[in-house]
Amino acid sequence: MNIWLRRTLIAAVVLAAGAAGVWSALSRQPKLDAAATTIGANRLEVLQLADASGTEMPFSAWRGKLLVVNFWATWCPPCREEMPGFSRIAGRLRDRGVQFVGISIDSADNVRQYLQEEAIDYPLLIGGSDAIQISAELGNSAQGMPFTVIFAPDGSVVERKLGTYKEEELEAILLARLR
């Protein structure tokens, strides 16, 4: 076999294996473990995190609302990509009882810098490394980001997704829950 054909064949095999690995990682959604989700939801109810300015915000303040909690990081391109759409939805649905909250695994400094670049119309809280554990307790066994959980007004988990939401997709889910 000539060397050019051999190299092309090796490159094709490596490329196919890499593509299969990426597809597998992206298509893997964490299984919704009811017990873990209940534990995570209960913990969230008593959780209090600070925003980038240091103001403590208790999650119990949002009880009774359709709550969208998004775990993200400033260094995560898919997270940054979906947040402006989340902000637009938050503005449109706020008066209908929908509340968005972002929980960052970053430092307050990184989040403050991000907020100078992007106007986000909902609270961004600093979870630090604890945010990874909290997201795992809510069913994110892969511990990937972005990870979004939607809570019904009674505090139960009604939807969760590892990966990005398109603006129209998420808004349709929320509007269906408001009916």
GROMACS .gro file of N, CA and C in nm:
model
  537
    1MET      N    1   0.087  -0.117   0.000
    1MET     CA    2   0.000   0.000   0.000
    1MET      C    3   0.091   0.122   0.000
    2ASN      N    4   0.058   0.219  -0.087
    2ASN     CA    5   0.148   0.334  -0.091
    2ASN      C    6   0.129   0.422   0.032
    3ILE      N    7   0.230   0.499   0.064
    3ILE     CA    8   0.234   0.576   0.189
    3ILE      C    9   0.123   0.681   0.195
    4TRP      N   10   0.091   0.744   0.083
    4TRP     CA   11  -0.015   0.846   0.081
    4TRP      C   12  -0.149   0.784   0.119
    5LEU      N   13  -0.181   0.670   0.062
    5LEU     CA   14  -0.307   0.602   0.090
    5LEU      C   15  -0.312   0.557   0.237
    6ARG      N   16  -0.202   0.506   0.288
    6ARG     CA   17  -0.196   0.463   0.428
    6ARG      C   18  -0.220   0.581   0.522
    7ARG      N   19  -0.156   0.695   0.497
    7ARG     CA   20  -0.174   0.813   0.582
    7ARG      C   21  -0.318   0.865   0.573
    8THR      N   22  -0.374   0.864   0.455
    8THR     CA   23  -0.513   0.908   0.438
    8THR      C   24  -0.608   0.818   0.514
    9LEU      N   25  -0.584   0.688   0.507
    9LEU     CA   26  -0.668   0.592   0.578
    9LEU      C   27  -0.656   0.610   0.730
   10ILE      N   28  -0.536   0.629   0.779
   10ILE     CA   29  -0.515   0.652   0.923
   10ILE      C   30  -0.584   0.780   0.966
   11ALA      N   31  -0.570   0.886   0.887
   11ALA     CA   32  -0.635   1.014   0.920
   11ALA      C   33  -0.786   0.998   0.923
   12ALA      N   34  -0.841   0.923   0.829
   12ALA     CA   35  -0.986   0.901   0.825
   12ALA      C   36  -1.034   0.825   0.947
   13VAL      N   37  -0.959   0.723   0.989
   13VAL     CA   38  -0.996   0.645   1.107
   13VAL      C   39  -0.990   0.733   1.232
   14VAL      N   40  -0.885   0.812   1.246
   14VAL     CA   41  -0.870   0.900   1.362
   14VAL      C   42  -0.983   1.003   1.363
   15LEU      N   43  -1.014   1.060   1.247
   15LEU     CA   44  -1.122   1.159   1.237
   15LEU      C   45  -1.256   1.096   1.273
   16ALA      N   46  -1.282   0.976   1.224
   16ALA     CA   47  -1.409   0.908   1.254
   16ALA      C   48  -1.419   0.876   1.403
   17ALA      N   49  -1.310   0.832   1.463
   17ALA     CA   50  -1.312   0.802   1.607
   17ALA      C   51  -1.335   0.929   1.688
   18GLY      N   52  -1.270   1.037   1.649
   18GLY     CA   53  -1.291   1.164   1.718
   18GLY      C   54  -1.433   1.213   1.705
   19ALA      N   55  -1.489   1.204   1.585
   19ALA     CA   56  -1.627   1.247   1.562
   19ALA      C   57  -1.723   1.162   1.644
   20ALA      N   58  -1.697   1.032   1.652
   20ALA     CA   59  -1.784   0.944   1.733
   20ALA      C   60  -1.776   0.982   1.880
   21GLY      N   61  -1.658   1.016   1.928
   21GLY     CA   62  -1.643   1.057   2.067
   21GLY      C   63  -1.716   1.186   2.097
   22VAL      N   64  -1.703   1.284   2.007
   22VAL     CA   65  -1.774   1.412   2.025
   22VAL      C   66  -1.924   1.389   2.021
   23TRP      N   67  -1.972   1.311   1.925
   23TRP     CA   68  -2.116   1.284   1.915
   23TRP      C   69  -2.166   1.217   2.042
   24SER      N   70  -2.089   1.120   2.092
   24SER     CA   71  -2.129   1.049   2.214
   24SER      C   72  -2.138   1.144   2.333
   25ALA      N   73  -2.039   1.231   2.347
   25ALA     CA   74  -2.039   1.324   2.460
   25ALA      C   75  -2.154   1.423   2.450
   26LEU      N   76  -2.181   1.473   2.330
   26LEU     CA   77  -2.286   1.572   2.314
   26LEU      C   78  -2.426   1.512   2.323
   27SER      N   79  -2.440   1.388   2.284
   27SER     CA   80  -2.574   1.329   2.284
   27SER      C   81  -2.610   1.266   2.418
   28ARG      N   82  -2.513   1.253   2.505
   28ARG     CA   83  -2.537   1.190   2.635
   28ARG      C   84  -2.605   1.290   2.728
   29GLN      N   85  -2.728   1.266   2.760
   29GLN     CA   86  -2.800   1.348   2.857
   29GLN      C   87  -2.798   1.275   2.990
   30PRO      N   88  -2.778   1.347   3.099
   30PRO     CA   89  -2.778   1.279   3.228
   30PRO      C   90  -2.915   1.218   3.255
   31LYS      N   91  -2.914   1.101   3.315
   31LYS     CA   92  -3.041   1.037   3.351
   31LYS      C   93  -3.101   1.113   3.468
   32LEU      N   94  -3.231   1.130   3.465
   32LEU     CA   95  -3.299   1.201   3.573
   32LEU      C   96  -3.321   1.104   3.687
   33ASP      N   97  -3.238   1.113   3.787
   33ASP     CA   98  -3.249   1.030   3.906
   33ASP      C   99  -3.343   1.103   4.001
   34ALA      N  100  -3.461   1.045   4.024
   34ALA     CA  101  -3.564   1.112   4.104
   34ALA      C  102  -3.514   1.144   4.244
   35ALA      N  103  -3.442   1.052   4.307
   35ALA     CA  104  -3.393   1.078   4.442
   35ALA      C  105  -3.292   1.192   4.442
   36ALA      N  106  -3.197   1.188   4.348
   36ALA     CA  107  -3.096   1.294   4.341
   36ALA      C  108  -3.161   1.428   4.310
   37THR      N  109  -3.258   1.427   4.221
   37THR     CA  110  -3.326   1.551   4.185
   37THR      C  111  -3.400   1.610   4.304
   38THR      N  112  -3.463   1.525   4.384
   38THR     CA  113  -3.534   1.573   4.503
   38THR      C  114  -3.436   1.632   4.603
   39ILE      N  115  -3.325   1.563   4.625
   39ILE     CA  116  -3.223   1.614   4.717
   39ILE      C  117  -3.173   1.749   4.667
   40GLY      N  118  -3.141   1.758   4.538
   40GLY     CA  119  -3.091   1.883   4.482
   40GLY      C  120  -3.193   1.995   4.492
   41ALA      N  121  -3.319   1.966   4.463
   41ALA     CA  122  -3.424   2.068   4.471
   41ALA      C  123  -3.442   2.114   4.614
   42ASN      N  124  -3.437   2.021   4.710
   42ASN     CA  125  -3.448   2.059   4.851
   42ASN      C  126  -3.330   2.146   4.894
   43ARG      N  127  -3.212   2.112   4.848
   43ARG     CA  128  -3.094   2.192   4.882
   43ARG      C  129  -3.105   2.331   4.820
   44LEU      N  130  -3.154   2.338   4.699
   44LEU     CA  131  -3.169   2.467   4.632
   44LEU      C  132  -3.265   2.557   4.709
   45GLU      N  133  -3.368   2.498   4.766
   45GLU     CA  134  -3.469   2.574   4.841
   45GLU      C  135  -3.405   2.652   4.957
   46VAL      N  136  -3.303   2.596   5.019
   46VAL     CA  137  -3.239   2.662   5.134
   46VAL      C  138  -3.108   2.731   5.096
   47LEU      N  139  -3.071   2.720   4.970
   47LEU     CA  140  -2.945   2.778   4.923
   47LEU      C  141  -2.952   2.930   4.915
   48GLN      N  142  -2.842   2.991   4.949
   48GLN     CA  143  -2.830   3.136   4.938
   48GLN      C  144  -2.693   3.164   4.879
   49LEU      N  145  -2.689   3.232   4.764
   49LEU     CA  146  -2.563   3.264   4.698
   49LEU      C  147  -2.554   3.414   4.676
   50ALA      N  148  -2.432   3.463   4.664
   50ALA     CA  149  -2.411   3.605   4.639
   50ALA      C  150  -2.402   3.631   4.489
   51ASP      N  151  -2.444   3.751   4.450
   51ASP     CA  152  -2.423   3.793   4.312
   51ASP      C  153  -2.282   3.852   4.301
   52ALA      N  154  -2.245   3.904   4.184
   52ALA     CA  155  -2.109   3.953   4.162
   52ALA      C  156  -2.075   4.074   4.249
   53SER      N  157  -2.176   4.145   4.299
   53SER     CA  158  -2.150   4.260   4.386
   53SER      C  159  -2.146   4.221   4.533
   54GLY      N  160  -2.173   4.093   4.563
   54GLY     CA  161  -2.168   4.045   4.701
   54GLY      C  162  -2.302   4.039   4.772
   55THR      N  163  -2.409   4.079   4.704
   55THR     CA  164  -2.542   4.075   4.764
   55THR      C  165  -2.592   3.931   4.770
   56GLU      N  166  -2.625   3.883   4.890
   56GLU     CA  167  -2.676   3.747   4.909
   56GLU      C  168  -2.820   3.739   4.858
   57MET      N  169  -2.848   3.633   4.784
   57MET     CA  170  -2.982   3.614   4.730
   57MET      C  171  -3.031   3.473   4.765
   58PRO      N  172  -3.138   3.461   4.843
   58PRO     CA  173  -3.191   3.329   4.879
   58PRO      C  174  -3.283   3.275   4.769
   59PHE      N  175  -3.267   3.149   4.736
   59PHE     CA  176  -3.354   3.088   4.635
   59PHE      C  177  -3.498   3.080   4.682
   60SER      N  178  -3.519   3.078   4.812
   60SER     CA  179  -3.656   3.073   4.863
   60SER      C  180  -3.737   3.195   4.820
   61ALA      N  181  -3.671   3.304   4.785
   61ALA     CA  182  -3.741   3.425   4.739
   61ALA      C  183  -3.814   3.400   4.607
   62TRP      N  184  -3.772   3.299   4.533
   62TRP     CA  185  -3.833   3.272   4.402
   62TRP      C  186  -3.934   3.157   4.406
   63ARG      N  187  -3.964   3.108   4.524
   63ARG     CA  188  -4.066   3.002   4.537
   63ARG      C  189  -4.198   3.059   4.485
   64GLY      N  190  -4.273   2.978   4.415
   64GLY     CA  191  -4.400   3.023   4.359
   64GLY      C  192  -4.386   3.072   4.216
   65LYS      N  193  -4.264   3.075   4.165
   65LYS     CA  194  -4.240   3.116   4.027
   65LYS      C  195  -4.194   2.995   3.945
   66LEU      N  196  -4.212   3.004   3.815
   66LEU     CA  197  -4.151   2.909   3.723
   66LEU      C  198  -4.004   2.952   3.715
   67LEU      N  199  -3.915   2.871   3.772
   67LEU     CA  200  -3.776   2.911   3.792
   67LEU      C  201  -3.684   2.836   3.695
   68VAL      N  202  -3.606   2.912   3.619
   68VAL     CA  203  -3.508   2.857   3.526
   68VAL      C  204  -3.370   2.882   3.585
   69VAL      N  205  -3.301   2.774   3.622
   69VAL     CA  206  -3.167   2.785   3.681
   69VAL      C  207  -3.067   2.731   3.581
   70ASN      N  208  -2.971   2.816   3.544
   70ASN     CA  209  -2.871   2.782   3.444
   70ASN      C  210  -2.732   2.782   3.506
   71PHE      N  211  -2.665   2.666   3.501
   71PHE     CA  212  -2.527   2.654   3.549
   71PHE      C  213  -2.436   2.685   3.431
   72TRP      N  214  -2.342   2.777   3.451
   72TRP     CA  215  -2.262   2.828   3.340
   72TRP      C  216  -2.124   2.871   3.390
   73ALA      N  217  -2.038   2.910   3.294
   73ALA     CA  218  -1.906   2.966   3.326
   73ALA      C  219  -1.871   3.068   3.219
   74THR      N  220  -1.793   3.168   3.258
   74THR     CA  221  -1.755   3.272   3.163
   74THR      C  222  -1.667   3.218   3.052
   75TRP      N  223  -1.593   3.111   3.078
   75TRP     CA  224  -1.502   3.053   2.980
   75TRP      C  225  -1.570   2.948   2.892
   76CYS      N  226  -1.700   2.928   2.908
   76CYS     CA  227  -1.775   2.826   2.834
   76CYS      C  228  -1.847   2.891   2.715
   77PRO      N  229  -1.796   2.875   2.591
   77PRO     CA  230  -1.859   2.939   2.476
   77PRO      C  231  -2.008   2.905   2.458
   78PRO      N  232  -2.051   2.778   2.473
   78PRO     CA  233  -2.194   2.751   2.458
   78PRO      C  234  -2.278   2.823   2.564
   79CYS      N  235  -2.223   2.837   2.685
   79CYS     CA  236  -2.294   2.909   2.792
   79CYS      C  237  -2.315   3.054   2.751
   80ARG      N  238  -2.208   3.117   2.707
   80ARG     CA  239  -2.213   3.258   2.668
   80ARG      C  240  -2.305   3.278   2.548
   81GLU      N  241  -2.311   3.178   2.461
   81GLU     CA  242  -2.394   3.187   2.341
   81GLU      C  243  -2.543   3.191   2.375
   82GLU      N  244  -2.587   3.112   2.473
   82GLU     CA  245  -2.730   3.104   2.503
   82GLU      C  246  -2.780   3.213   2.598
   83MET      N  247  -2.690   3.276   2.672
   83MET     CA  248  -2.734   3.369   2.776
   83MET      C  249  -2.807   3.494   2.725
   84PRO      N  250  -2.768   3.556   2.614
   84PRO     CA  251  -2.846   3.670   2.566
   84PRO      C  252  -2.991   3.632   2.533
   85GLY      N  253  -3.013   3.514   2.478
   85GLY     CA  254  -3.149   3.466   2.452
   85GLY      C  255  -3.226   3.444   2.581
   86PHE      N  256  -3.158   3.388   2.682
   86PHE     CA  257  -3.222   3.371   2.813
   86PHE      C  258  -3.264   3.507   2.867
   87SER      N  259  -3.177   3.606   2.850
   87SER     CA  260  -3.205   3.740   2.901
   87SER      C  261  -3.328   3.800   2.832
   88ARG      N  262  -3.339   3.780   2.702
   88ARG     CA  263  -3.457   3.831   2.629
   88ARG      C  264  -3.585   3.762   2.677
   89ILE      N  265  -3.579   3.631   2.695
   89ILE     CA  266  -3.697   3.557   2.744
   89ILE      C  267  -3.732   3.605   2.885
   90ALA      N  268  -3.631   3.623   2.969
   90ALA     CA  269  -3.654   3.670   3.107
   90ALA      C  270  -3.730   3.802   3.105
   91GLY      N  271  -3.692   3.892   3.017
   91GLY     CA  272  -3.760   4.020   3.007
   91GLY      C  273  -3.904   4.006   2.960
   92ARG      N  274  -3.926   3.917   2.864
   92ARG     CA  275  -4.062   3.899   2.809
   92ARG      C  276  -4.156   3.828   2.905
   93LEU      N  277  -4.104   3.735   2.985
   93LEU     CA  278  -4.192   3.650   3.068
   93LEU      C  279  -4.189   3.684   3.217
   94ARG      N  280  -4.112   3.782   3.256
   94ARG     CA  281  -4.101   3.817   3.398
   94ARG      C  282  -4.238   3.846   3.459
   95ASP      N  283  -4.321   3.923   3.389
   95ASP     CA  284  -4.454   3.959   3.442
   95ASP      C  285  -4.551   3.842   3.445
   96ARG      N  286  -4.511   3.729   3.387
   96ARG     CA  287  -4.597   3.610   3.387
   96ARG      C  288  -4.551   3.508   3.490
   97GLY      N  289  -4.458   3.548   3.577
   97GLY     CA  290  -4.416   3.459   3.685
   97GLY      C  291  -4.298   3.370   3.653
   98VAL      N  292  -4.216   3.408   3.554
   98VAL     CA  293  -4.097   3.330   3.519
   98VAL      C  294  -3.975   3.404   3.572
   99GLN      N  295  -3.887   3.331   3.640
   99GLN     CA  296  -3.764   3.390   3.693
   99GLN      C  297  -3.645   3.309   3.644
  100PHE      N  298  -3.547   3.376   3.586
  100PHE     CA  299  -3.421   3.314   3.547
  100PHE      C  300  -3.316   3.346   3.652
  101VAL      N  301  -3.227   3.249   3.677
  101VAL     CA  302  -3.113   3.268   3.767
  101VAL      C  303  -2.996   3.192   3.706
  102GLY      N  304  -2.882   3.258   3.694
  102GLY     CA  305  -2.760   3.192   3.649
  102GLY      C  306  -2.672   3.162   3.769
  103ILE      N  307  -2.615   3.042   3.774
  103ILE     CA  308  -2.519   3.007   3.879
  103ILE      C  309  -2.386   2.979   3.811
  104SER      N  310  -2.289   3.065   3.837
  104SER     CA  311  -2.159   3.054   3.773
  104SER      C  312  -2.061   2.975   3.859
  105ILE      N  313  -1.976   2.897   3.793
  105ILE     CA  314  -1.870   2.830   3.867
  105ILE      C  315  -1.745   2.917   3.875
  106ASP      N  316  -1.756   3.039   3.823
  106ASP     CA  317  -1.645   3.134   3.821
  106ASP      C  318  -1.634   3.215   3.948
  107SER      N  319  -1.533   3.300   3.949
  107SER     CA  320  -1.515   3.397   4.056
  107SER      C  321  -1.605   3.518   4.029
  108ALA      N  322  -1.628   3.595   4.132
  108ALA     CA  323  -1.707   3.718   4.118
  108ALA      C  324  -1.640   3.814   4.020
  109ASP      N  325  -1.507   3.821   4.021
  109ASP     CA  326  -1.435   3.910   3.929
  109ASP      C  327  -1.463   3.874   3.783
  110ASN      N  328  -1.460   3.745   3.751
  110ASN     CA  329  -1.487   3.702   3.613
  110ASN      C  330  -1.630   3.734   3.573
  111VAL      N  331  -1.724   3.716   3.664
  111VAL     CA  332  -1.864   3.745   3.633
  111VAL      C  333  -1.884   3.895   3.616
  112ARG      N  334  -1.822   3.976   3.700
  112ARG     CA  335  -1.831   4.122   3.686
  112ARG      C  336  -1.778   4.166   3.550
  113GLN      N  337  -1.666   4.109   3.509
  113GLN     CA  338  -1.608   4.143   3.379
  113GLN      C  339  -1.703   4.102   3.267
  114TYR      N  340  -1.762   3.984   3.277
  114TYR     CA  341  -1.859   3.938   3.177
  114TYR      C  342  -1.977   4.034   3.168
  115LEU      N  343  -2.026   4.080   3.282
  115LEU     CA  344  -2.141   4.171   3.284
  115LEU      C  345  -2.108   4.307   3.223
  116GLN      N  346  -1.982   4.344   3.217
  116GLN     CA  347  -1.942   4.467   3.148
  116GLN      C  348  -1.951   4.449   2.997
  117GLU      N  349  -1.935   4.326   2.952
  117GLU     CA  350  -1.939   4.295   2.808
  117GLU      C  351  -2.080   4.265   2.759
  118GLU      N  352  -2.163   4.209   2.845
  118GLU     CA  353  -2.295   4.159   2.806
  118GLU      C  354  -2.400   4.203   2.908
  119ALA      N  355  -2.508   4.263   2.860
  119ALA     CA  356  -2.618   4.304   2.949
  119ALA      C  357  -2.711   4.185   2.970
  120ILE      N  358  -2.710   4.128   3.089
  120ILE     CA  359  -2.794   4.014   3.122
  120ILE      C  360  -2.901   4.061   3.219
  121ASP      N  361  -3.027   4.029   3.186
  121ASP     CA  362  -3.142   4.084   3.258
  121ASP      C  363  -3.198   3.986   3.363
  122TYR      N  364  -3.110   3.916   3.432
  122TYR     CA  365  -3.152   3.828   3.541
  122TYR      C  366  -3.033   3.809   3.634
  123PRO      N  367  -3.057   3.766   3.758
  123PRO     CA  368  -2.946   3.752   3.854
  123PRO      C  369  -2.845   3.645   3.812
  124LEU      N  370  -2.718   3.681   3.822
  124LEU     CA  371  -2.608   3.588   3.802
  124LEU      C  372  -2.539   3.572   3.936
  125LEU      N  373  -2.548   3.452   3.991
  125LEU     CA  374  -2.495   3.424   4.124
  125LEU      C  375  -2.364   3.348   4.114
  126ILE      N  376  -2.282   3.361   4.217
  126ILE     CA  377  -2.152   3.297   4.219
  126ILE      C  378  -2.162   3.168   4.300
  127GLY      N  379  -2.149   3.056   4.231
  127GLY     CA  380  -2.155   2.927   4.299
  127GLY      C  381  -2.018   2.867   4.323
  128GLY      N  382  -1.918   2.916   4.249
  128GLY     CA  383  -1.783   2.861   4.261
  128GLY      C  384  -1.784   2.711   4.233
  129SER      N  385  -1.691   2.640   4.295
  129SER     CA  386  -1.682   2.496   4.271
  129SER      C  387  -1.802   2.421   4.328
  130ASP      N  388  -1.873   2.480   4.426
  130ASP     CA  389  -1.994   2.416   4.480
  130ASP      C  390  -2.102   2.401   4.373
  131ALA      N  391  -2.100   2.488   4.273
  131ALA     CA  392  -2.202   2.483   4.169
  131ALA      C  393  -2.197   2.350   4.093
  132ILE      N  394  -2.079   2.294   4.078
  132ILE     CA  395  -2.066   2.165   4.009
  132ILE      C  396  -2.139   2.057   4.088
  133GLN      N  397  -2.118   2.056   4.219
  133GLN     CA  398  -2.185   1.957   4.305
  133GLN      C  399  -2.336   1.978   4.305
  134ILE      N  400  -2.379   2.102   4.312
  134ILE     CA  401  -2.523   2.131   4.312
  134ILE      C  402  -2.586   2.083   4.182
  135SER      N  403  -2.520   2.109   4.069
  135SER     CA  404  -2.576   2.064   3.941
  135SER      C  405  -2.580   1.911   3.934
  136ALA      N  406  -2.479   1.844   3.992
  136ALA     CA  407  -2.480   1.697   3.995
  136ALA      C  408  -2.597   1.647   4.078
  137GLU      N  409  -2.625   1.713   4.190
  137GLU     CA  410  -2.738   1.674   4.275
  137GLU      C  411  -2.871   1.694   4.204
  138LEU      N  412  -2.872   1.781   4.103
  138LEU     CA  413  -2.994   1.806   4.027
  138LEU      C  414  -3.004   1.718   3.903
  139GLY      N  415  -2.913   1.621   3.888
  139GLY     CA  416  -2.921   1.526   3.779
  139GLY      C  417  -2.815   1.539   3.673
  140ASN      N  418  -2.719   1.629   3.689
  140ASN     CA  419  -2.613   1.649   3.591
  140ASN      C  420  -2.496   1.556   3.623
  141SER      N  421  -2.516   1.427   3.600
  141SER     CA  422  -2.412   1.329   3.634
  141SER      C  423  -2.287   1.348   3.549
  142ALA      N  424  -2.300   1.402   3.429
  142ALA     CA  425  -2.184   1.427   3.344
  142ALA      C  426  -2.106   1.550   3.389
  143GLN      N  427  -2.168   1.634   3.471
  143GLN     CA  428  -2.110   1.758   3.523
  143GLN      C  429  -2.060   1.849   3.412
  144GLY      N  430  -2.133   1.850   3.299
  144GLY     CA  431  -2.101   1.938   3.187
  144GLY      C  432  -2.177   2.068   3.196
  145MET      N  433  -2.144   2.158   3.106
  145MET     CA  434  -2.213   2.288   3.100
  145MET      C  435  -2.234   2.328   2.956
  146PRO      N  436  -2.333   2.408   2.932
  146PRO     CA  437  -2.432   2.458   3.028
  146PRO      C  438  -2.529   2.348   3.070
  147PHE      N  439  -2.584   2.364   3.188
  147PHE     CA  440  -2.684   2.272   3.241
  147PHE      C  441  -2.797   2.358   3.295
  148THR      N  442  -2.918   2.333   3.247
  148THR     CA  443  -3.033   2.415   3.283
  148THR      C  444  -3.141   2.328   3.345
  149VAL      N  445  -3.197   2.375   3.456
  149VAL     CA  446  -3.304   2.305   3.526
  149VAL      C  447  -3.422   2.401   3.538
  150ILE      N  448  -3.542   2.350   3.507
  150ILE     CA  449  -3.664   2.430   3.522
  150ILE      C  450  -3.743   2.371   3.638
  151PHE      N  451  -3.779   2.458   3.732
  151PHE     CA  452  -3.856   2.420   3.850
  151PHE      C  453  -3.997   2.476   3.837
  152ALA      N  454  -4.096   2.393   3.870
  152ALA     CA  455  -4.235   2.438   3.876
  152ALA      C  456  -4.249   2.532   3.996
  153PRO      N  457  -4.358   2.608   4.001
  153PRO     CA  458  -4.379   2.697   4.115
  153PRO      C  459  -4.377   2.627   4.251
  154ASP      N  460  -4.408   2.496   4.255
  154ASP     CA  461  -4.405   2.423   4.383
  154ASP      C  462  -4.265   2.374   4.419
  155GLY      N  463  -4.166   2.401   4.334
  155GLY     CA  464  -4.028   2.363   4.362
  155GLY      C  465  -3.985   2.231   4.301
  156SER      N  466  -4.075   2.160   4.235
  156SER     CA  467  -4.038   2.032   4.174
  156SER      C  468  -3.968   2.056   4.040
  157VAL      N  469  -3.877   1.965   4.006
  157VAL     CA  470  -3.805   1.973   3.879
  157VAL      C  471  -3.898   1.924   3.769
  158VAL      N  472  -3.915   2.006   3.666
  158VAL     CA  473  -4.003   1.967   3.555
  158VAL      C  474  -3.927   1.947   3.424
  159GLU      N  475  -3.807   1.998   3.417
  159GLU     CA  476  -3.729   1.988   3.293
  159GLU      C  477  -3.583   2.011   3.328
  160ARG      N  478  -3.493   1.944   3.256
  160ARG     CA  479  -3.352   1.972   3.271
  160ARG      C  480  -3.282   1.932   3.142
  161LYS      N  481  -3.174   2.005   3.115
  161LYS     CA  482  -3.102   1.979   2.989
  161LYS      C  483  -2.954   2.010   3.007
  162LEU      N  484  -2.872   1.917   2.961
  162LEU     CA  485  -2.729   1.939   2.950
  162LEU      C  486  -2.704   1.982   2.806
  163GLY      N  487  -2.650   2.101   2.788
  163GLY     CA  488  -2.629   2.157   2.655
  163GLY      C  489  -2.711   2.284   2.638
  164THR      N  490  -2.698   2.344   2.522
  164THR     CA  491  -2.762   2.473   2.500
  164THR      C  492  -2.909   2.459   2.461
  165TYR      N  493  -2.983   2.561   2.499
  165TYR     CA  494  -3.121   2.578   2.454
  165TYR      C  495  -3.121   2.686   2.347
  166LYS      N  496  -3.193   2.664   2.241
  166LYS     CA  497  -3.222   2.772   2.147
  166LYS      C  498  -3.330   2.857   2.212
  167GLU      N  499  -3.325   2.986   2.185
  167GLU     CA  500  -3.419   3.080   2.248
  167GLU      C  501  -3.564   3.038   2.226
  168GLU      N  502  -3.599   3.005   2.101
  168GLU     CA  503  -3.738   2.969   2.069
  168GLU      C  504  -3.779   2.840   2.139
  169GLU      N  505  -3.687   2.745   2.148
  169GLU     CA  506  -3.715   2.616   2.212
  169GLU      C  507  -3.748   2.635   2.360
  170LEU      N  508  -3.665   2.710   2.430
  170LEU     CA  509  -3.687   2.731   2.573
  170LEU      C  510  -3.813   2.813   2.598
  171GLU      N  511  -3.834   2.916   2.517
  171GLU     CA  512  -3.954   2.998   2.537
  171GLU      C  513  -4.081   2.915   2.516
  172ALA      N  514  -4.081   2.826   2.417
  172ALA     CA  515  -4.197   2.740   2.393
  172ALA      C  516  -4.223   2.648   2.514
  173ILE      N  517  -4.117   2.593   2.572
  173ILE     CA  518  -4.131   2.507   2.691
  173ILE      C  519  -4.192   2.586   2.806
  174LEU      N  520  -4.142   2.707   2.828
  174LEU     CA  521  -4.192   2.789   2.938
  174LEU      C  522  -4.336   2.833   2.915
  175LEU      N  523  -4.369   2.872   2.793
  175LEU     CA  524  -4.507   2.913   2.764
  175LEU      C  525  -4.604   2.797   2.783
  176ALA      N  526  -4.562   2.676   2.746
  176ALA     CA  527  -4.648   2.558   2.766
  176ALA      C  528  -4.670   2.534   2.915
  177ARG      N  529  -4.569   2.558   2.997
  177ARG     CA  530  -4.583   2.541   3.142
  177ARG      C  531  -4.672   2.648   3.204
  178LEU      N  532  -4.682   2.763   3.141
  178LEU     CA  533  -4.764   2.872   3.194
  178LEU      C  534  -4.912   2.856   3.163
  179ARG      N  535  -4.947   2.767   3.071
  179ARG     CA  536  -5.087   2.749   3.032
  179ARG      C  537  -5.165   2.679   3.138
   0.00000   0.00000   0.00000
